[in-house]
Tab-separated table of N, CA and C in Angstrom:
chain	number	residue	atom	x	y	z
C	1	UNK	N	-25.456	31.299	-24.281
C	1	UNK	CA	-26.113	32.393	-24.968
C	1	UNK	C	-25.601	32.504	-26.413
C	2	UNK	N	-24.282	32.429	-27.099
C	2	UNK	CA	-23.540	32.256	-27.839
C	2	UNK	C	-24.315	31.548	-29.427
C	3	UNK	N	-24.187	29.870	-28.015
C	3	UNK	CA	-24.930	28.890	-28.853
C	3	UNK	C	-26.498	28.877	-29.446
C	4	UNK	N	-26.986	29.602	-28.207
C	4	UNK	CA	-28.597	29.905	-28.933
C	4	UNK	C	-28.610	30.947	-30.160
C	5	UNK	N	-28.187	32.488	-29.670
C	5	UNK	CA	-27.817	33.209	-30.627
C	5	UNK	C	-27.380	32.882	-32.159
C	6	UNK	N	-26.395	32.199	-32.387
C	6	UNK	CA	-25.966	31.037	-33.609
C	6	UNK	C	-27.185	30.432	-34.070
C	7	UNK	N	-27.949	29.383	-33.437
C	7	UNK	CA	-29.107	28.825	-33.665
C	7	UNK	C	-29.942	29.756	-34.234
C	8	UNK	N	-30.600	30.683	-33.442
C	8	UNK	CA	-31.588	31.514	-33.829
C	8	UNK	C	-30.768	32.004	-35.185
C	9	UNK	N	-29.967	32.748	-35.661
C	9	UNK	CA	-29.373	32.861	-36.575
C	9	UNK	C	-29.307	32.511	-37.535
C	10	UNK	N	-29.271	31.213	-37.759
C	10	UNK	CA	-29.330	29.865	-38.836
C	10	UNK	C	-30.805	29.539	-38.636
C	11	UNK	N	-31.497	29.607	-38.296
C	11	UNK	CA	-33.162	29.623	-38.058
C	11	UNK	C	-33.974	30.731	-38.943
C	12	UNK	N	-33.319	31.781	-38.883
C	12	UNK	CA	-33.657	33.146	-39.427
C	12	UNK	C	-32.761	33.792	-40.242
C	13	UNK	N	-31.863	33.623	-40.852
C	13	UNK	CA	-31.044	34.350	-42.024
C	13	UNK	C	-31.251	35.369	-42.384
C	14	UNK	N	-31.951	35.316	-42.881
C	14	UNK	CA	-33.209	36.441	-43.951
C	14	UNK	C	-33.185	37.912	-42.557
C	15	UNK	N	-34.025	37.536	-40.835
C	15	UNK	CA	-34.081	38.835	-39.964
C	15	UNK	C	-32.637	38.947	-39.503
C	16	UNK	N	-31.945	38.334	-39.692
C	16	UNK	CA	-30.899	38.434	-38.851
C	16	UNK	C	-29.771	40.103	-39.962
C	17	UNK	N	-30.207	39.150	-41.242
C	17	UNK	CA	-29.389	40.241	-42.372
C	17	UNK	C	-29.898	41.209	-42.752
C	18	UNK	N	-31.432	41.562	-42.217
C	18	UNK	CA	-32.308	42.744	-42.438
C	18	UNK	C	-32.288	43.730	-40.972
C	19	UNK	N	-31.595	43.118	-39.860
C	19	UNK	CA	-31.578	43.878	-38.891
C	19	UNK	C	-29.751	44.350	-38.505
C	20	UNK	N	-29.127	43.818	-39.525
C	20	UNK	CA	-27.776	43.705	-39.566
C	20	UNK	C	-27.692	45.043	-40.369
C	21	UNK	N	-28.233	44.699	-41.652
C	21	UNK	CA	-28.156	46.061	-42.555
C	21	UNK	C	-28.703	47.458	-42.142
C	22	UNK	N	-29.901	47.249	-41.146
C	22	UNK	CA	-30.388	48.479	-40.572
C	22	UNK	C	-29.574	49.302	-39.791
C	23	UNK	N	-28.317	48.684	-38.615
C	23	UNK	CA	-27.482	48.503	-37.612
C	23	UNK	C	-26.411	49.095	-38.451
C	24	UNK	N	-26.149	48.794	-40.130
C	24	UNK	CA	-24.717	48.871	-40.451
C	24	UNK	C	-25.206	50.402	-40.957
C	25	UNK	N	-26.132	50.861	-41.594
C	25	UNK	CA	-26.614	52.308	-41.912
C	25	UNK	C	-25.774	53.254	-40.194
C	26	UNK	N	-25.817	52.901	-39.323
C	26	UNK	CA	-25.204	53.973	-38.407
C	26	UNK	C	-24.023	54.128	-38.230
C	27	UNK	N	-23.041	52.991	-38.816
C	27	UNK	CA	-21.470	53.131	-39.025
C	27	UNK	C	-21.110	53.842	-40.242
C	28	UNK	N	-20.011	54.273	-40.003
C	28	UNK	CA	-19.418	55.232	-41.397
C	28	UNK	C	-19.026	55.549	-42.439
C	29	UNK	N	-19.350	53.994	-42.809
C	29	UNK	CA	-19.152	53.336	-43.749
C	29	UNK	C	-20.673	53.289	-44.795
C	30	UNK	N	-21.699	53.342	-43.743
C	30	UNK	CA	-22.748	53.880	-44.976
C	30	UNK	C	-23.347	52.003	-44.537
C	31	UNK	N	-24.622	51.923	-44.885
C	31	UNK	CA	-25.486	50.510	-45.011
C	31	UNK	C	-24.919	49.759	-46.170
C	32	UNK	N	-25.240	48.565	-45.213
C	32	UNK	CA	-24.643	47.373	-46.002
C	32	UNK	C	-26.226	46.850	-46.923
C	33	UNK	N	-25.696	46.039	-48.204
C	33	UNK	CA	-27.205	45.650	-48.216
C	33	UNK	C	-27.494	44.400	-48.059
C	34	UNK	N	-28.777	43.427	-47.384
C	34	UNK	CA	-29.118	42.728	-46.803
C	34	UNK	C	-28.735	41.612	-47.332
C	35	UNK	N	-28.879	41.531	-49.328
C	35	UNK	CA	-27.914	40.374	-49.782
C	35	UNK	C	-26.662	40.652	-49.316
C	36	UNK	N	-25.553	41.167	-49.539
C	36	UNK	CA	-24.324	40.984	-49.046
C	36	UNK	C	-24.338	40.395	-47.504
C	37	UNK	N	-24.983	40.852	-46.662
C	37	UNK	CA	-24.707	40.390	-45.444
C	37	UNK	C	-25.180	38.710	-45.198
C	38	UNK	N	-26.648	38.649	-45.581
C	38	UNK	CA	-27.228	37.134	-45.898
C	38	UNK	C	-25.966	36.292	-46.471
C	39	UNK	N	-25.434	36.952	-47.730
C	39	UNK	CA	-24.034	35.978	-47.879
C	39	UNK	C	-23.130	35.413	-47.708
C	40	UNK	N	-22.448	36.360	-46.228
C	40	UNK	CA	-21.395	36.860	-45.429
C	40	UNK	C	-21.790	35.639	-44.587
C	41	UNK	N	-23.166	35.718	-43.856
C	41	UNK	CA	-23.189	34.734	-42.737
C	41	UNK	C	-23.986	33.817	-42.995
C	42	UNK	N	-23.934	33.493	-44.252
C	42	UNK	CA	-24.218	32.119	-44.791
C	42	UNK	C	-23.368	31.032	-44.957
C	43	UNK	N	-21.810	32.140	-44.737
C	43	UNK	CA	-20.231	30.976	-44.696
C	43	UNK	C	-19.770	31.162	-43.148
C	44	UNK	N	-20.177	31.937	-42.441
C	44	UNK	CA	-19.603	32.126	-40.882
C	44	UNK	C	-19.604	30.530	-40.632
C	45	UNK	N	-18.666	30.052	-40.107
C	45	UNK	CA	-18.798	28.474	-39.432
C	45	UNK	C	-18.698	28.820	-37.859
C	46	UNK	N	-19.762	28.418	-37.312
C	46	UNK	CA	-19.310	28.872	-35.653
C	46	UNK	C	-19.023	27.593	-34.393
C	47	UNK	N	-18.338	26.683	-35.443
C	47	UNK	CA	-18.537	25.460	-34.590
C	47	UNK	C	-16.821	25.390	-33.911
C	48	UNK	N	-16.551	24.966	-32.749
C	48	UNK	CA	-15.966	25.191	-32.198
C	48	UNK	C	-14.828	23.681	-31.797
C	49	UNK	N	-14.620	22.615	-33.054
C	49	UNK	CA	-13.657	21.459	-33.285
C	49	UNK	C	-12.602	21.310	-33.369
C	50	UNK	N	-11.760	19.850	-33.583
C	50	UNK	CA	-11.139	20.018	-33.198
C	50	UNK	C	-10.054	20.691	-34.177
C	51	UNK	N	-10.479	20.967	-35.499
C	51	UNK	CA	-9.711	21.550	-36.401
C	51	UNK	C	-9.654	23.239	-36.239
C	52	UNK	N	-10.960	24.096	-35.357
C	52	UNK	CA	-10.726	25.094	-34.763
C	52	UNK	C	-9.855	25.311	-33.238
C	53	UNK	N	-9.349	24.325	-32.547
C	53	UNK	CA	-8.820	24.394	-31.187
C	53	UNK	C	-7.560	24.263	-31.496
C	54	UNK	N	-6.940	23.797	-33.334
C	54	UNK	CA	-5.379	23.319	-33.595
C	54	UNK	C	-5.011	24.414	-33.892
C	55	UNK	N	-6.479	25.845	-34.368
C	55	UNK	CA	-5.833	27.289	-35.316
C	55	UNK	C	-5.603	27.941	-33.902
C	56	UNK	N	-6.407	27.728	-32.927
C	56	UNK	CA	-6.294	28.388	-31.720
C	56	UNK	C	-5.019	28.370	-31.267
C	57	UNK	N	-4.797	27.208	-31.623
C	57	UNK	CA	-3.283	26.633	-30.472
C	57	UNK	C	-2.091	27.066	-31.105
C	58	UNK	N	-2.363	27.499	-32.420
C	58	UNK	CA	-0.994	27.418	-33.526
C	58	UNK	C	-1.110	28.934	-33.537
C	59	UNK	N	-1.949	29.710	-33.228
C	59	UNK	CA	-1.823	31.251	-33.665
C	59	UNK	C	-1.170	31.360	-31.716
C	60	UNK	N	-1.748	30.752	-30.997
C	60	UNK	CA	-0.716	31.069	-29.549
C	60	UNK	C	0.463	30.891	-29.268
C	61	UNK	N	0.701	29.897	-29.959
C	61	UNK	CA	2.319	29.215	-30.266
C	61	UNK	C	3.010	30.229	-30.747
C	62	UNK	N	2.598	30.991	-32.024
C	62	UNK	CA	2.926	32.147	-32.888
C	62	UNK	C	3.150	32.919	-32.221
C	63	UNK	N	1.785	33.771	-30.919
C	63	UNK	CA	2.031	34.378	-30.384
C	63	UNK	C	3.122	34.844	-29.581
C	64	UNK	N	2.885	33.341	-28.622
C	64	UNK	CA	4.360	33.416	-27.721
C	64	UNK	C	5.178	33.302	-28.307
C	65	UNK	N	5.733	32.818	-29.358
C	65	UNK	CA	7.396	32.874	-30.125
C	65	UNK	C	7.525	34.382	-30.225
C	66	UNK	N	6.757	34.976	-30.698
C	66	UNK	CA	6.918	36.434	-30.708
C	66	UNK	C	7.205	37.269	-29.638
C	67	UNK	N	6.459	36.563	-28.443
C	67	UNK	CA	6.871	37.377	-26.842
C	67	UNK	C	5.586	38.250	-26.791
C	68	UNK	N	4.157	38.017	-27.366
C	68	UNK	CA	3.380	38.312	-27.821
C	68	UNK	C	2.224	37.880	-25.854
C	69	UNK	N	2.199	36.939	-25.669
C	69	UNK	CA	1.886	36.215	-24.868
C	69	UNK	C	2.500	35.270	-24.024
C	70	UNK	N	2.329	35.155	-22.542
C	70	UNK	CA	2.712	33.768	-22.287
C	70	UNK	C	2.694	32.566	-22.815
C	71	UNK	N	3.803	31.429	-22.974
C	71	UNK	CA	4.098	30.514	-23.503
C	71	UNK	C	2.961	29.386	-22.336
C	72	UNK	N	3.000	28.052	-23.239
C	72	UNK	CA	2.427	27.014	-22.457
C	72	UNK	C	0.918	27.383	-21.607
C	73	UNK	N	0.177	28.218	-22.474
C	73	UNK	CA	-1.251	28.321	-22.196
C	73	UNK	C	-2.276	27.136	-22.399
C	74	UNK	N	-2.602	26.588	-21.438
C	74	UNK	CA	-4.055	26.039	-21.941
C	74	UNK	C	-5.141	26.230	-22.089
C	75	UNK	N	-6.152	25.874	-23.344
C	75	UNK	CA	-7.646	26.406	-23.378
C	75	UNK	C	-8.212	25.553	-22.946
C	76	UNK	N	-9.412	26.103	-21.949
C	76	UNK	CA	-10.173	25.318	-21.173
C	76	UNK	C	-11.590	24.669	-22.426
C	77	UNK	N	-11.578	23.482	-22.265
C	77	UNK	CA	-12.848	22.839	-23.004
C	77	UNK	C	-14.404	23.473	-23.078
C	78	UNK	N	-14.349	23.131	-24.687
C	78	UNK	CA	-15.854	23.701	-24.871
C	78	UNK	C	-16.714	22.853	-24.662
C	79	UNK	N	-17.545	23.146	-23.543
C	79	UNK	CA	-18.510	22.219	-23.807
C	79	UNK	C	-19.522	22.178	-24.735
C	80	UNK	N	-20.199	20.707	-25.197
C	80	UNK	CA	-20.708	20.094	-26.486
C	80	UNK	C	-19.189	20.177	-28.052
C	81	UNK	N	-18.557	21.384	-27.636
C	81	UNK	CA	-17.810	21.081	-28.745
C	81	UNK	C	-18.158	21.859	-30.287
C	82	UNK	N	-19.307	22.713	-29.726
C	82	UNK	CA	-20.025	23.182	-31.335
C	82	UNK	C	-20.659	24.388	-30.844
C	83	UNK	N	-20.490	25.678	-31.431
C	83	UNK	CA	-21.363	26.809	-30.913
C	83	UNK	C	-22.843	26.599	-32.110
């Protein structure tokens, strides 16, 4: 669901940041406007490699040194590898 969502996303830019900005008018912060957001998730990268599974692994490492989390966690594989 993730992966379609993403797709449709990058398919549609333009509804995605006009229904984003409508959505951000009810937080308290007041509406965003549709360029800023179009911009925002024009750099989102949602692909899920192996240079994202080394930040995964290195912010858990972090974690557990801290006592943050259990040590020696493994993440289970994404399949395809790309949201």
């Amino acid at each position: 669901a993730l992966a379609d969502a993403a797709e449709r996303a990058r398919a549609h830019p333009e509804a995605v940041a006009t229904a984003a900005a409508a959505e951000s008018a009810r937080g308290p912060s007041g509406r965003l406007s549709e360029q800023v957001l179009l911009d925002y998730y024009r750099v989102l990268d949602y692909s899920l490699g192996d240079r994202q599974f080394a930040a995964v692994r290195e912010f858990a490492r972090r974690a557990a040194a801290r006592g943050e989390v259990p040590e020696n966690r493994t993440l289970p594989p994404v399949p395809g590898g790309r949201l």
